[in-house]
Amino acid sequence: MEKFLICFILGLLCLKYNSYAQSVQYSAINCRKHSAVLTDFGGKGDGKTLNTAAFKAAIANLSKVAADGGAQLIVPPGKWLTGSFNLISQFTLYIHKEAVILGSQDETDYPLIDPLPSYGRGRDVVGKRFASLISGTNLTDVVITGGNGTIDGQGDIWWKKFKANKLNNTRPYLIEIMNSNQVQISNLTMLNSPSWHVHPVYCKNVIVDGLTIIAPVDVPNTDGINPDSCTNTRIRDCYIVSGDDCIAVKSGWDEYGIRFGMPTQHLSIKRLTCISPDSAVIALGSEMSGGIQDVRAEDITAINSQSGVRIKTAPGRGAYVKDIYVKNFKMYTMKYAFWMAGNYNSHPDLGFDPKALPVIQNINYRDMVGKNVSIAGNLAGIQGDPFTGICISNVTINLASKSMDPSKKSKVQPWNCTDIAGTSSRVSPQPCDLLAEKQPGKSVDCAFPVDTLPIDNVELKTCNVNV
Ligand SMILES: *[C@@H]1O[C@H](CO)[C@@H](O)[C@H](O)[C@H]1NC(C)=O
Ligand SMILES: *[C@@H]1O[C@H](CO)[C@@H](O)[C@H](O)[C@H]1NC(C)=O
Ligand SMILES: *[C@@H]1O[C@H](CO)[C@@H](O)[C@H](O)[C@H]1NC(C)=O
Ligand SMILES: *[C@@H]1O[C@H](CO)[C@@H](O)[C@H](O)[C@H]1NC(C)=O
Ligand SMILES: *[C@@H]1O[C@H](CO)[C@@H](O)[C@H](O)[C@H]1NC(C)=O
Ligand SMILES: *[C@@H]1O[C@H](CO)[C@@H](O)[C@H](O)[C@H]1NC(C)=O
Ligand SMILES: *[C@@H]1O[C@H](CO)[C@@H](O)[C@H](O)[C@H]1NC(C)=O
Ligand SMILES: *[C@@H]1O[C@H](CO)[C@@H](O)[C@H](O)[C@H]1NC(C)=O
């Protein structure tokens, strides 16, 4: 209205100004030939009108032309309340910087879908799953981006129901892209998901870039980004504050994950800042039953988090976590810098095989500093199934200063290691004996790959959108 009025007064001059001001550039794996705006399909950005039908109509309309050079849907400035909707191939959802997509708080706006085959059941409760707010299945070339536009899951009602055991089905995620190739999720702010925020599952060639993800630190399972049974993923420049892990790398749950057998592999994470007082900066597991291999993480900053890198597994989970490489990691105020737990016994049902022992091997941590850390390392493998090939080098951890009152002297040891094997070099405080230097006095660097992954080399194109 405002714009219309100004244009009415200023006439042609304004038209020229407008067409200049409204063309915005963004980076994407592919640009799109066709474009539509949500308001063309009856969308109302008043924060109250439900726009599920408008999203669906717009995407159905664009699906007729997407095969011809791709299509993009622009979500313009406004507050767009919606239930769950599905994306299509060769498609970009562009969320304007002044646009907020609001997740409906009505369960009936989220259709029920089957549990993931690699999990066997809903993660929250036995039963079905609510479809994610923004979903995509079996797609090729799909982009969700914007000039830092917002997706707000309005999750408080879901968190309350979950805590009160009032859910008969598993909570929706904010975004779930399943069984898809060439996926980009970038330059967005995501708030208050009912559960996980970004869940690529059974995907290949995934780019996650420039996300700000924020949920209250005391709400359940609001993980930031969960690559799950995905191959070739790059995560860059994300800032995450969460009630659960900032990044949780997964690959299915116990006997279901073992049967499905799809690992997460070739994952690169760079420039992550994380605040997660009750969870990990990067968790590997606990659902790792399809295997986790070749994870590279560097330039990570953690503030006020429970643990840096955490491996979560147990007998029954099977598979492996191997070839993990982490470097340049700064930690400020942490309970544990390093944490490995072989007793993370949270099983889907009684059908798991206690003899399915996970193999944890070739885990490399280097070039790290920690300040105000309570415990340097709590590293517990599995009796009879030690975690091996653990390497820690060039790591300096300043432990939280203890109380001045000697009667309150802490009995906590900086390292507590059981059922593990490995080595260390230039680590302070001096690690446990199971990680003793193999060649005392000789400086050794733990491994970090020098090659690049195929996904590291994907270059984004500069696209234009008239908003
Ligand atoms: C995100 O936005 C920044 C500028 O704000 C830009 O440099 C970058 O290319 C964008 N990334 C993607 C993946 O769109
Ligand atoms: C939907 O697509 C058709 C053909 O592609 C087009 O003619 C029509 O205007 C579109 N509908 C709306 C509401 O934009
Ligand atoms: C995805 O593809 C699988 C296998 O081809 C098929 O069974 C399933 O119905 C498809 N799902 C959707 C939502 O298209
Ligand atoms: C995106 O928006 C969030 C929330 O307003 C803000 O904290 C963040 O700095 C913004 N990111 C960029 C790259 O502008
Ligand atoms: C959940 O299931 C119980 C028992 O079948 C039923 O009484 C209750 O109404 C259901 N709750 C919801 C929110 O559907
Ligand atoms: C150090 O960590 C403790 C929690 O263990 C916290 O209460 C305190 O504020 C931190 N100190 C600084 C200087 O960050
Ligand atoms: C040791 O780690 C620090 C970062 O904590 C890094 O700046 C430094 O270059 C590393 N030293 C060597 C010899 O790699
Ligand atoms: C060390 O770890 C073992 C195995 O996890 C545990 O039983 C023990 O209580 C821990 N010791 C200390 C001093 O924390």
Coordinates of C-alpha atoms and ligand atoms in Angstrom, one line a residue:
M1 CA 0.0 0.0 0.0
E2 CA 2.7 2.4 1.1
K3 CA 4.8 1.6 -2.0
F4 CA 1.7 2.0 -4.2
L5 CA 1.1 5.5 -2.8
I6 CA 4.7 6.6 -3.2
C7 CA 4.7 5.3 -6.7
F8 CA 1.4 7.1 -7.5
I9 CA 2.9 10.4 -6.4
L10 CA 6.4 10.0 -8.0
G11 CA 5.3 8.3 -11.2
L12 CA 7.8 7.0 -13.6
L13 CA 10.9 7.9 -11.5
C14 CA 9.6 5.5 -8.9
L15 CA 9.0 2.7 -11.4
K16 CA 12.7 2.9 -12.3
Y17 CA 13.8 3.1 -8.7
N18 CA 11.6 0.1 -7.9
S19 CA 12.8 -2.2 -10.6
Y20 CA 16.4 -1.4 -9.5
A21 CA 15.7 -1.8 -5.8
Q22 CA 13.8 -5.0 -6.1
S23 CA 16.3 -7.1 -8.0
V24 CA 18.2 -9.2 -5.5
Q25 CA 21.1 -11.5 -6.1
Y26 CA 21.6 -14.8 -4.3
S27 CA 23.9 -17.8 -4.7
A28 CA 22.6 -21.2 -5.7
I29 CA 23.5 -24.5 -7.3
N30 CA 21.2 -23.5 -10.2
C31 CA 19.3 -20.4 -11.2
R32 CA 15.6 -20.7 -12.3
K33 CA 13.9 -19.6 -15.5
H34 CA 10.4 -19.3 -14.0
S35 CA 9.3 -17.3 -11.0
A36 CA 6.1 -16.8 -9.0
V37 CA 5.2 -14.9 -5.9
L38 CA 3.1 -16.5 -3.1
T39 CA 0.6 -13.7 -3.2
D40 CA -0.3 -14.7 -6.8
F41 CA -1.9 -17.8 -5.2
G42 CA -4.0 -16.1 -2.5
G43 CA -1.3 -16.0 0.2
K44 CA -1.9 -13.5 3.0
G45 CA 1.1 -12.4 5.1
D46 CA -0.9 -11.2 8.1
G47 CA 0.5 -13.8 10.5
K48 CA -3.1 -15.2 11.0
T49 CA -4.3 -16.5 7.7
L50 CA -3.3 -20.1 7.0
N51 CA -1.3 -20.2 3.8
T52 CA -0.9 -24.0 3.4
A53 CA -3.2 -24.0 0.3
A54 CA -1.4 -21.0 -1.2
F55 CA 2.0 -22.7 -0.9
K56 CA 0.6 -25.9 -2.3
A57 CA -1.2 -24.2 -5.2
A58 CA 1.9 -22.1 -6.1
I59 CA 4.2 -25.2 -6.0
A60 CA 1.6 -27.3 -8.1
N61 CA 1.5 -24.5 -10.6
L62 CA 5.3 -24.2 -10.8
S63 CA 5.6 -27.9 -11.1
K64 CA 4.2 -27.6 -14.6
V65 CA 7.1 -25.5 -15.8
A66 CA 10.0 -26.6 -13.5
A67 CA 11.4 -29.2 -15.9
D68 CA 11.9 -26.3 -18.4
G69 CA 14.8 -24.5 -16.7
G70 CA 13.6 -24.6 -13.2
A71 CA 11.1 -22.6 -11.1
Q72 CA 11.3 -20.4 -8.0
L73 CA 8.7 -19.4 -5.5
I74 CA 9.2 -16.1 -3.8
V75 CA 7.9 -15.6 -0.2
P76 CA 7.6 -11.8 0.0
P77 CA 7.8 -9.6 3.1
G78 CA 5.1 -10.5 5.6
K79 CA 4.3 -13.2 8.2
W80 CA 3.2 -16.4 6.5
L81 CA 1.4 -18.9 8.7
T82 CA 1.4 -22.3 7.2
G83 CA 1.2 -26.1 7.8
S84 CA 3.3 -28.7 6.1
F85 CA 4.0 -28.5 2.4
N86 CA 6.1 -30.4 -0.1
L87 CA 8.8 -29.1 -2.5
I88 CA 9.5 -30.3 -6.0
S89 CA 12.6 -30.9 -8.2
Q90 CA 14.4 -28.1 -10.0
F91 CA 12.9 -25.7 -7.6
T92 CA 14.0 -22.8 -5.3
L93 CA 12.0 -21.5 -2.3
Y94 CA 13.3 -17.9 -1.9
I95 CA 12.4 -16.4 1.5
H96 CA 12.7 -12.6 1.4
K97 CA 14.8 -11.0 4.2
E98 CA 11.6 -9.4 5.7
A99 CA 9.6 -12.6 5.3
V100 CA 8.8 -14.9 8.2
I101 CA 7.3 -18.4 7.6
L102 CA 5.4 -19.3 10.8
G103 CA 4.7 -23.0 11.5
S104 CA 1.1 -23.7 12.4
Q105 CA 0.6 -24.9 16.0
D106 CA -2.3 -27.1 14.9
E107 CA -1.4 -30.8 14.7
T108 CA -3.9 -31.4 11.9
D109 CA -1.8 -29.1 9.6
Y110 CA 0.9 -31.7 9.6
P111 CA -0.1 -34.9 7.8
L112 CA 1.0 -38.2 9.3
I113 CA 3.7 -40.1 7.5
D114 CA 5.5 -43.4 8.1
P115 CA 8.5 -43.7 10.3
L116 CA 11.8 -43.7 8.6
P117 CA 12.8 -47.3 7.5
S118 CA 16.3 -46.8 9.2
Y119 CA 14.6 -45.9 12.5
G120 CA 11.8 -48.5 12.5
R121 CA 9.5 -46.3 14.6
G122 CA 8.9 -42.6 15.4
R123 CA 11.8 -41.2 17.5
D124 CA 9.6 -39.6 20.1
V125 CA 6.9 -42.3 20.4
V126 CA 6.0 -45.5 18.7
G127 CA 3.8 -44.6 15.8
K128 CA 3.8 -42.3 12.9
R129 CA 5.6 -39.0 12.3
F130 CA 4.1 -35.6 11.6
A131 CA 5.4 -34.4 8.2
S132 CA 8.0 -31.7 8.6
L133 CA 6.9 -28.1 8.0
I134 CA 8.9 -27.9 4.7
S135 CA 9.3 -31.4 3.2
G136 CA 10.8 -32.9 0.1
T137 CA 11.1 -36.5 -1.1
N138 CA 12.8 -38.1 -4.1
L139 CA 13.9 -34.7 -5.5
T140 CA 16.8 -33.6 -7.7
D141 CA 18.1 -30.0 -7.4
V142 CA 16.2 -28.3 -4.7
V143 CA 17.1 -25.0 -3.0
I144 CA 15.7 -23.2 0.1
T145 CA 17.4 -19.9 0.5
G146 CA 16.8 -16.2 1.1
G147 CA 18.4 -13.0 2.2
N148 CA 18.4 -14.3 5.7
G149 CA 14.6 -14.7 5.7
T150 CA 13.1 -16.5 8.7
I151 CA 11.4 -19.8 9.3
D152 CA 9.9 -19.9 12.8
G153 CA 8.5 -23.3 13.9
Q154 CA 6.7 -21.8 16.9
G155 CA 7.6 -25.0 18.7
D156 CA 6.6 -24.2 22.3
I157 CA 3.3 -26.0 22.0
W158 CA 5.0 -29.1 20.7
W159 CA 7.7 -29.0 23.4
K160 CA 5.0 -28.8 26.1
K161 CA 3.1 -31.7 24.7
F162 CA 6.3 -33.8 24.3
K163 CA 7.3 -33.1 27.9
A164 CA 3.8 -33.9 29.1
N165 CA 3.7 -37.2 27.1
K166 CA 0.7 -36.0 25.2
L167 CA 2.0 -36.8 21.7
N168 CA 0.8 -39.9 19.9
N169 CA 3.2 -39.3 17.0
T170 CA 6.7 -38.0 16.5
R171 CA 7.1 -34.2 16.3
P172 CA 7.7 -32.6 12.9
Y173 CA 11.1 -31.1 11.9
L174 CA 11.4 -27.7 10.4
I175 CA 12.9 -28.9 7.2
E176 CA 13.3 -32.6 6.1
I177 CA 14.6 -33.4 2.6
M178 CA 14.6 -37.2 2.0
N179 CA 16.1 -39.4 -0.7
S180 CA 17.2 -36.4 -2.8
N181 CA 20.2 -35.3 -4.8
Q182 CA 21.6 -31.8 -5.0
V183 CA 20.1 -30.0 -2.0
Q184 CA 20.9 -26.5 -0.8
I185 CA 19.7 -24.8 2.3
S186 CA 21.3 -21.4 2.8
N187 CA 21.2 -17.9 4.2
L188 CA 18.2 -18.3 6.4
T189 CA 17.3 -17.8 10.1
M190 CA 15.5 -20.7 11.7
L191 CA 13.8 -20.5 15.0
N192 CA 12.1 -22.7 17.5
S193 CA 11.6 -25.9 15.6
P194 CA 9.2 -28.4 17.2
S195 CA 12.2 -30.8 17.1
W196 CA 15.3 -30.9 14.8
H197 CA 15.8 -27.9 12.5
V198 CA 17.4 -29.3 9.3
H199 CA 17.2 -32.9 8.5
P200 CA 18.6 -34.2 5.2
V201 CA 18.1 -37.9 5.2
Y202 CA 19.2 -40.5 2.5
C203 CA 20.5 -37.5 0.4
K204 CA 23.5 -36.9 -1.8
N205 CA 25.3 -33.7 -2.5
V206 CA 24.0 -31.5 0.2
I207 CA 25.0 -27.8 0.9
V208 CA 24.1 -26.1 4.1
D209 CA 25.4 -22.6 4.3
G210 CA 24.9 -19.4 6.3
L211 CA 22.2 -20.6 8.7
T212 CA 21.4 -18.9 12.0
I213 CA 19.5 -21.4 14.1
I214 CA 18.1 -20.4 17.5
A215 CA 16.0 -22.3 20.0
P216 CA 15.8 -21.9 23.7
V217 CA 18.6 -23.8 25.4
D218 CA 16.2 -25.7 27.7
V219 CA 13.8 -27.3 25.2
P220 CA 14.0 -31.0 24.1
N221 CA 15.6 -32.3 20.9
T222 CA 15.9 -29.0 19.0
D223 CA 19.1 -30.1 17.3
G224 CA 20.5 -27.7 14.6
I225 CA 21.5 -29.8 11.6
N226 CA 21.3 -33.5 11.4
P227 CA 22.9 -35.1 8.3
D228 CA 21.4 -38.6 8.4
S229 CA 22.5 -41.4 6.1
C230 CA 23.8 -38.8 3.6
T231 CA 26.8 -38.8 1.3
N232 CA 28.8 -35.7 0.3
T233 CA 27.6 -32.9 2.6
R234 CA 29.2 -29.5 3.2
I235 CA 28.1 -27.3 6.1
R236 CA 29.6 -23.8 6.2
D237 CA 29.3 -20.6 8.3
C238 CA 26.5 -21.6 10.6
Y239 CA 25.6 -20.1 14.0
I240 CA 23.6 -22.3 16.2
V241 CA 22.1 -21.9 19.7
S242 CA 20.2 -24.9 20.7
G243 CA 18.6 -27.1 23.4
D244 CA 20.3 -30.1 21.9
D245 CA 23.3 -30.9 19.7
C246 CA 24.3 -28.1 17.2
I247 CA 25.2 -30.8 14.6
A248 CA 24.2 -34.4 15.2
V249 CA 25.5 -36.8 12.6
K250 CA 23.3 -39.9 12.3
S251 CA 22.6 -43.0 10.3
G252 CA 19.7 -45.0 11.7
W253 CA 18.7 -46.8 14.9
D254 CA 19.9 -50.2 16.0
E255 CA 18.5 -53.2 14.1
Y256 CA 16.6 -51.0 11.7
G257 CA 19.6 -48.9 10.8
I258 CA 21.8 -52.0 10.5
R259 CA 19.3 -53.5 8.1
F260 CA 18.9 -50.3 6.1
G261 CA 22.7 -50.0 6.0
M262 CA 23.1 -46.4 4.7
P263 CA 26.1 -44.5 6.2
T264 CA 26.7 -40.8 6.6
Q265 CA 30.0 -40.3 4.8
H266 CA 32.1 -37.5 3.3
L267 CA 30.8 -34.8 5.5
S268 CA 32.7 -31.5 5.8
I269 CA 31.9 -28.9 8.4
K270 CA 33.7 -25.4 8.5
R271 CA 33.2 -22.3 10.5
L272 CA 30.5 -23.3 13.0
T273 CA 29.8 -21.3 16.1
C274 CA 27.8 -23.2 18.7
I275 CA 26.1 -22.7 22.1
S276 CA 24.6 -25.8 23.5
P277 CA 24.7 -25.9 27.3
D278 CA 23.2 -29.3 27.6
S279 CA 24.6 -31.1 24.6
A280 CA 27.4 -31.4 22.0
V281 CA 28.8 -29.1 19.4
I282 CA 29.2 -32.0 17.1
A283 CA 27.6 -35.4 18.1
L284 CA 28.3 -38.6 16.2
G285 CA 25.3 -40.8 17.0
S286 CA 23.6 -42.0 19.0
E287 CA 21.8 -43.4 16.0
M288 CA 24.8 -44.5 14.0
S289 CA 23.7 -48.0 12.9
G290 CA 24.3 -47.4 9.2
G291 CA 27.8 -46.2 10.0
I292 CA 29.5 -42.8 10.1
Q293 CA 32.8 -42.4 8.1
D294 CA 35.0 -39.6 6.8
V295 CA 33.8 -36.5 8.8
R296 CA 36.0 -33.4 8.6
A297 CA 35.4 -30.5 10.9
E298 CA 37.5 -27.4 11.2
D299 CA 37.3 -23.8 12.5
I300 CA 34.8 -24.4 15.1
T301 CA 34.0 -22.1 18.1
A302 CA 32.1 -23.4 21.1
I303 CA 30.8 -21.3 23.9
N304 CA 29.1 -22.6 27.0
S305 CA 28.5 -26.1 25.7
Q306 CA 28.4 -29.4 27.4
S307 CA 30.9 -31.2 25.1
G308 CA 32.9 -30.5 22.0
V309 CA 32.9 -33.6 19.9
R310 CA 30.9 -36.5 21.4
I311 CA 30.6 -40.0 20.2
K312 CA 27.4 -41.8 21.4
T313 CA 27.0 -45.5 20.9
A314 CA 26.4 -48.8 22.7
P315 CA 26.2 -52.5 22.2
G316 CA 23.2 -53.2 19.8
R317 CA 24.0 -50.2 17.6
G318 CA 26.5 -52.1 15.4
A319 CA 28.2 -50.4 12.4
Y320 CA 31.0 -48.0 12.9
V321 CA 32.2 -44.4 13.6
K322 CA 35.6 -44.1 11.8
D323 CA 37.9 -41.7 10.0
I324 CA 36.9 -38.7 12.0
Y325 CA 39.1 -35.6 11.7
V326 CA 38.7 -32.4 13.7
K327 CA 41.0 -29.3 13.9
N328 CA 41.1 -25.7 14.9
F329 CA 38.5 -25.9 17.6
K330 CA 38.2 -23.2 20.3
M331 CA 36.1 -23.9 23.4
Y332 CA 35.0 -21.5 26.1
T333 CA 33.3 -22.8 29.2
M334 CA 32.6 -26.5 28.6
K335 CA 31.9 -29.5 30.8
Y336 CA 33.9 -31.9 28.6
A337 CA 36.2 -31.0 25.7
F338 CA 36.1 -34.7 24.5
W339 CA 33.5 -37.2 25.3
M340 CA 33.0 -40.7 24.1
A341 CA 30.3 -43.0 25.6
G342 CA 29.9 -46.6 24.8
N343 CA 26.9 -47.0 27.1
Y344 CA 24.4 -44.8 25.3
N345 CA 21.6 -47.3 25.7
S346 CA 18.5 -45.8 24.2
H347 CA 17.1 -48.6 22.0
P348 CA 14.0 -48.5 19.8
D349 CA 12.6 -51.7 21.2
L350 CA 13.7 -55.1 22.6
G351 CA 14.6 -56.4 19.1
F352 CA 18.1 -55.0 19.1
D353 CA 21.0 -57.5 19.0
P354 CA 23.3 -56.9 22.0
K355 CA 26.1 -58.7 20.1
A356 CA 26.0 -56.0 17.4
L357 CA 29.1 -54.1 18.6
P358 CA 30.0 -50.8 17.0
V359 CA 33.6 -50.3 15.7
I360 CA 35.0 -46.9 16.8
Q361 CA 38.3 -46.3 15.1
N362 CA 40.7 -43.6 13.7
I363 CA 39.4 -40.6 15.6
N364 CA 41.7 -37.5 15.2
Y365 CA 41.6 -34.3 17.2
R366 CA 44.2 -31.5 16.8
D367 CA 45.0 -27.8 17.2
M368 CA 42.5 -27.0 19.9
V369 CA 42.3 -24.7 22.8
G370 CA 39.9 -24.9 25.7
K371 CA 39.3 -22.3 28.4
N372 CA 37.3 -22.9 31.6
V373 CA 36.8 -26.6 30.9
S374 CA 35.6 -28.8 33.8
I375 CA 36.8 -32.2 32.4
A376 CA 39.3 -32.5 29.5
G377 CA 38.3 -36.0 28.4
N378 CA 35.7 -38.6 29.4
L379 CA 36.5 -41.4 27.1
A380 CA 34.7 -44.7 27.8
G381 CA 34.8 -47.4 25.2
I382 CA 32.9 -50.8 25.5
Q383 CA 34.4 -53.6 27.5
G384 CA 35.7 -56.2 25.1
D385 CA 35.2 -53.7 22.2
P386 CA 37.7 -50.9 22.8
F387 CA 37.6 -47.7 20.8
T388 CA 41.0 -47.6 18.9
G389 CA 43.2 -45.3 16.9
I390 CA 42.3 -42.2 19.0
C391 CA 44.8 -39.4 18.4
I392 CA 44.9 -36.0 20.1
S393 CA 47.7 -33.5 19.3
N394 CA 48.5 -29.8 20.0
V395 CA 45.6 -29.3 22.4
T396 CA 45.8 -27.0 25.4
I397 CA 42.9 -27.1 27.9
N398 CA 42.7 -24.7 30.8
L399 CA 40.6 -26.3 33.4
A400 CA 38.0 -24.3 35.3
S401 CA 39.6 -22.9 38.4
K402 CA 38.6 -24.7 41.5
S403 CA 37.2 -23.2 44.6
M404 CA 39.8 -21.4 46.8
D405 CA 38.3 -23.3 49.8
P406 CA 40.6 -26.4 50.1
S407 CA 37.8 -28.3 51.8
K408 CA 35.8 -28.1 48.6
K409 CA 38.8 -29.3 46.5
S410 CA 37.4 -31.1 43.5
K411 CA 38.2 -34.7 43.0
V412 CA 37.4 -34.6 39.3
Q413 CA 40.3 -35.8 37.2
P414 CA 41.0 -34.0 33.9
W415 CA 41.0 -37.3 32.0
N416 CA 39.0 -40.5 32.6
C417 CA 39.7 -43.2 30.1
T418 CA 38.5 -46.8 29.9
D419 CA 38.5 -49.3 27.0
I420 CA 40.2 -47.0 24.6
A421 CA 43.6 -47.0 22.8
G422 CA 45.5 -44.3 21.0
T423 CA 48.2 -41.7 21.3
S424 CA 48.8 -38.0 21.9
S425 CA 51.3 -35.3 21.4
R426 CA 51.7 -31.9 23.0
V427 CA 48.5 -32.2 25.0
S428 CA 47.9 -30.3 28.2
P429 CA 46.8 -31.4 30.8
Q430 CA 48.7 -34.6 30.4
P431 CA 46.3 -37.2 29.0
C432 CA 45.5 -40.6 30.5
D433 CA 48.0 -43.4 30.1
L434 CA 45.9 -45.1 27.4
L435 CA 46.7 -42.1 25.2
A436 CA 50.4 -41.8 26.2
E437 CA 52.8 -40.4 23.6
K438 CA 54.1 -43.3 21.5
Q439 CA 57.4 -41.5 20.9
P440 CA 57.9 -39.3 23.9
G441 CA 59.5 -36.0 23.1
K442 CA 58.8 -36.4 19.4
S443 CA 56.2 -34.0 18.1
V444 CA 53.4 -35.8 16.1
D445 CA 50.4 -34.2 14.4
C446 CA 47.2 -36.2 14.2
A447 CA 45.9 -36.8 10.7
F448 CA 43.7 -34.4 8.8
P449 CA 42.9 -35.1 5.1
V450 CA 44.7 -32.9 2.5
D451 CA 42.4 -33.8 -0.4
T452 CA 39.0 -32.2 -1.0
L453 CA 35.6 -33.8 -1.2
P454 CA 33.6 -33.6 -4.4
I455 CA 31.1 -31.4 -2.6
D456 CA 33.9 -29.0 -1.6
N457 CA 34.3 -28.2 -5.3
V458 CA 30.7 -27.4 -6.1
E459 CA 30.6 -23.7 -7.1
L460 CA 27.4 -21.7 -6.7
K461 CA 26.0 -19.5 -9.4
T462 CA 24.8 -16.0 -9.0
C463 CA 21.1 -15.8 -9.5
N464 CA 18.6 -12.9 -9.6
V465 CA 15.3 -12.6 -8.1
N466 CA 12.8 -9.7 -8.4
V467 CA 11.2 -9.3 -5.0
Ligands
LIG1 C1 24.9 -15.8 1.8 O1 24.9 -14.4 1.9 C2 26.2 -13.9 1.8 C3 26.1 -12.4 1.9 O2 25.3 -12.1 3.0 C4 26.8 -14.2 0.5 O3 28.2 -13.8 0.4 C5 26.8 -15.7 0.3 O4 27.3 -16.1 -1.0 C6 25.5 -16.3 0.5 N1 25.6 -17.8 0.5 C7 24.7 -18.5 -0.2 C8 25.0 -20.0 -0.2 O5 23.7 -18.1 -0.7
LIG2 C1 -0.6 -21.3 -13.2 O1 0.1 -21.8 -14.4 C2 -0.6 -21.5 -15.6 C3 0.2 -22.1 -16.8 O2 1.5 -22.4 -16.4 C4 -0.7 -20.0 -15.8 O3 -1.3 -19.7 -17.0 C5 -1.5 -19.5 -14.6 O4 -1.6 -18.1 -14.7 C6 -0.9 -19.9 -13.3 N1 -1.8 -19.5 -12.2 C7 -1.6 -18.5 -11.4 C8 -2.6 -18.3 -10.3 O5 -0.7 -17.8 -11.5
LIG3 C1 9.9 -42.0 -3.3 O1 10.5 -43.0 -4.1 C2 10.2 -44.3 -3.5 C3 11.0 -45.3 -4.3 O2 11.0 -45.1 -5.6 C4 8.7 -44.6 -3.6 O3 8.4 -45.8 -3.0 C5 8.0 -43.5 -2.8 O4 6.6 -43.7 -2.9 C6 8.4 -42.1 -3.3 N1 7.8 -41.2 -2.3 C7 7.3 -40.0 -2.7 C8 6.7 -39.2 -1.6 O5 7.3 -39.6 -3.8
LIG4 C1 20.5 -13.2 10.1 O1 19.5 -12.8 11.1 C2 19.8 -13.2 12.4 C3 18.6 -13.0 13.3 O2 18.2 -11.7 13.1 C4 21.1 -12.4 12.8 O3 21.4 -12.7 14.1 C5 22.2 -12.8 11.9 O4 23.3 -12.0 12.2 C6 21.8 -12.5 10.4 N1 22.9 -13.0 9.6 C7 23.3 -12.3 8.6 C8 24.4 -13.0 7.8 O5 22.9 -11.2 8.3
LIG5 C1 -3.8 -40.0 21.7 O1 -4.2 -41.3 21.9 C2 -5.1 -41.5 23.0 C3 -5.4 -43.0 23.2 O2 -5.7 -43.5 21.9 C4 -6.3 -40.6 22.8 O3 -7.2 -40.7 23.9 C5 -5.9 -39.2 22.6 O4 -7.0 -38.4 22.3 C6 -4.9 -39.0 21.5 N1 -4.4 -37.7 21.5 C7 -4.3 -37.0 20.4 C8 -3.7 -35.6 20.6 O5 -4.6 -37.3 19.3
LIG6 C1 33.4 -20.9 33.9 O1 32.5 -22.0 33.9 C2 31.6 -22.0 34.9 C3 30.7 -23.2 34.8 O2 31.5 -24.4 34.9 C4 30.7 -20.7 34.8 O3 29.8 -20.7 35.8 C5 31.6 -19.5 34.8 O4 30.9 -18.4 34.6 C6 32.7 -19.6 33.7 N1 33.6 -18.5 33.9 C7 33.9 -17.7 32.9 C8 35.0 -16.7 33.2 O5 33.4 -17.8 31.8
LIG7 C1 48.5 -25.6 17.4 O1 47.1 -25.2 17.5 C2 46.9 -23.8 17.3 C3 45.3 -23.6 17.5 O2 44.9 -23.9 18.7 C4 47.4 -23.3 16.0 O3 47.2 -21.9 15.9 C5 48.8 -23.7 15.8 O4 49.2 -23.4 14.5 C6 49.0 -25.2 16.1 N1 50.4 -25.5 16.0 C7 50.9 -26.3 15.1 C8 52.4 -26.6 15.2 O5 50.2 -26.9 14.3
LIG8 C1 35.6 -43.0 34.9 O1 34.8 -43.6 33.9 C2 34.3 -44.9 34.4 C3 33.7 -45.5 33.2 O2 32.8 -44.7 32.5 C4 33.3 -44.6 35.5 O3 32.7 -45.8 35.9 C5 34.0 -43.9 36.6 O4 33.1 -43.5 37.6 C6 34.7 -42.7 36.1 N1 35.6 -42.1 37.2 C7 35.6 -40.9 37.6 C8 36.5 -40.5 38.6 O5 34.8 -40.0 37.0

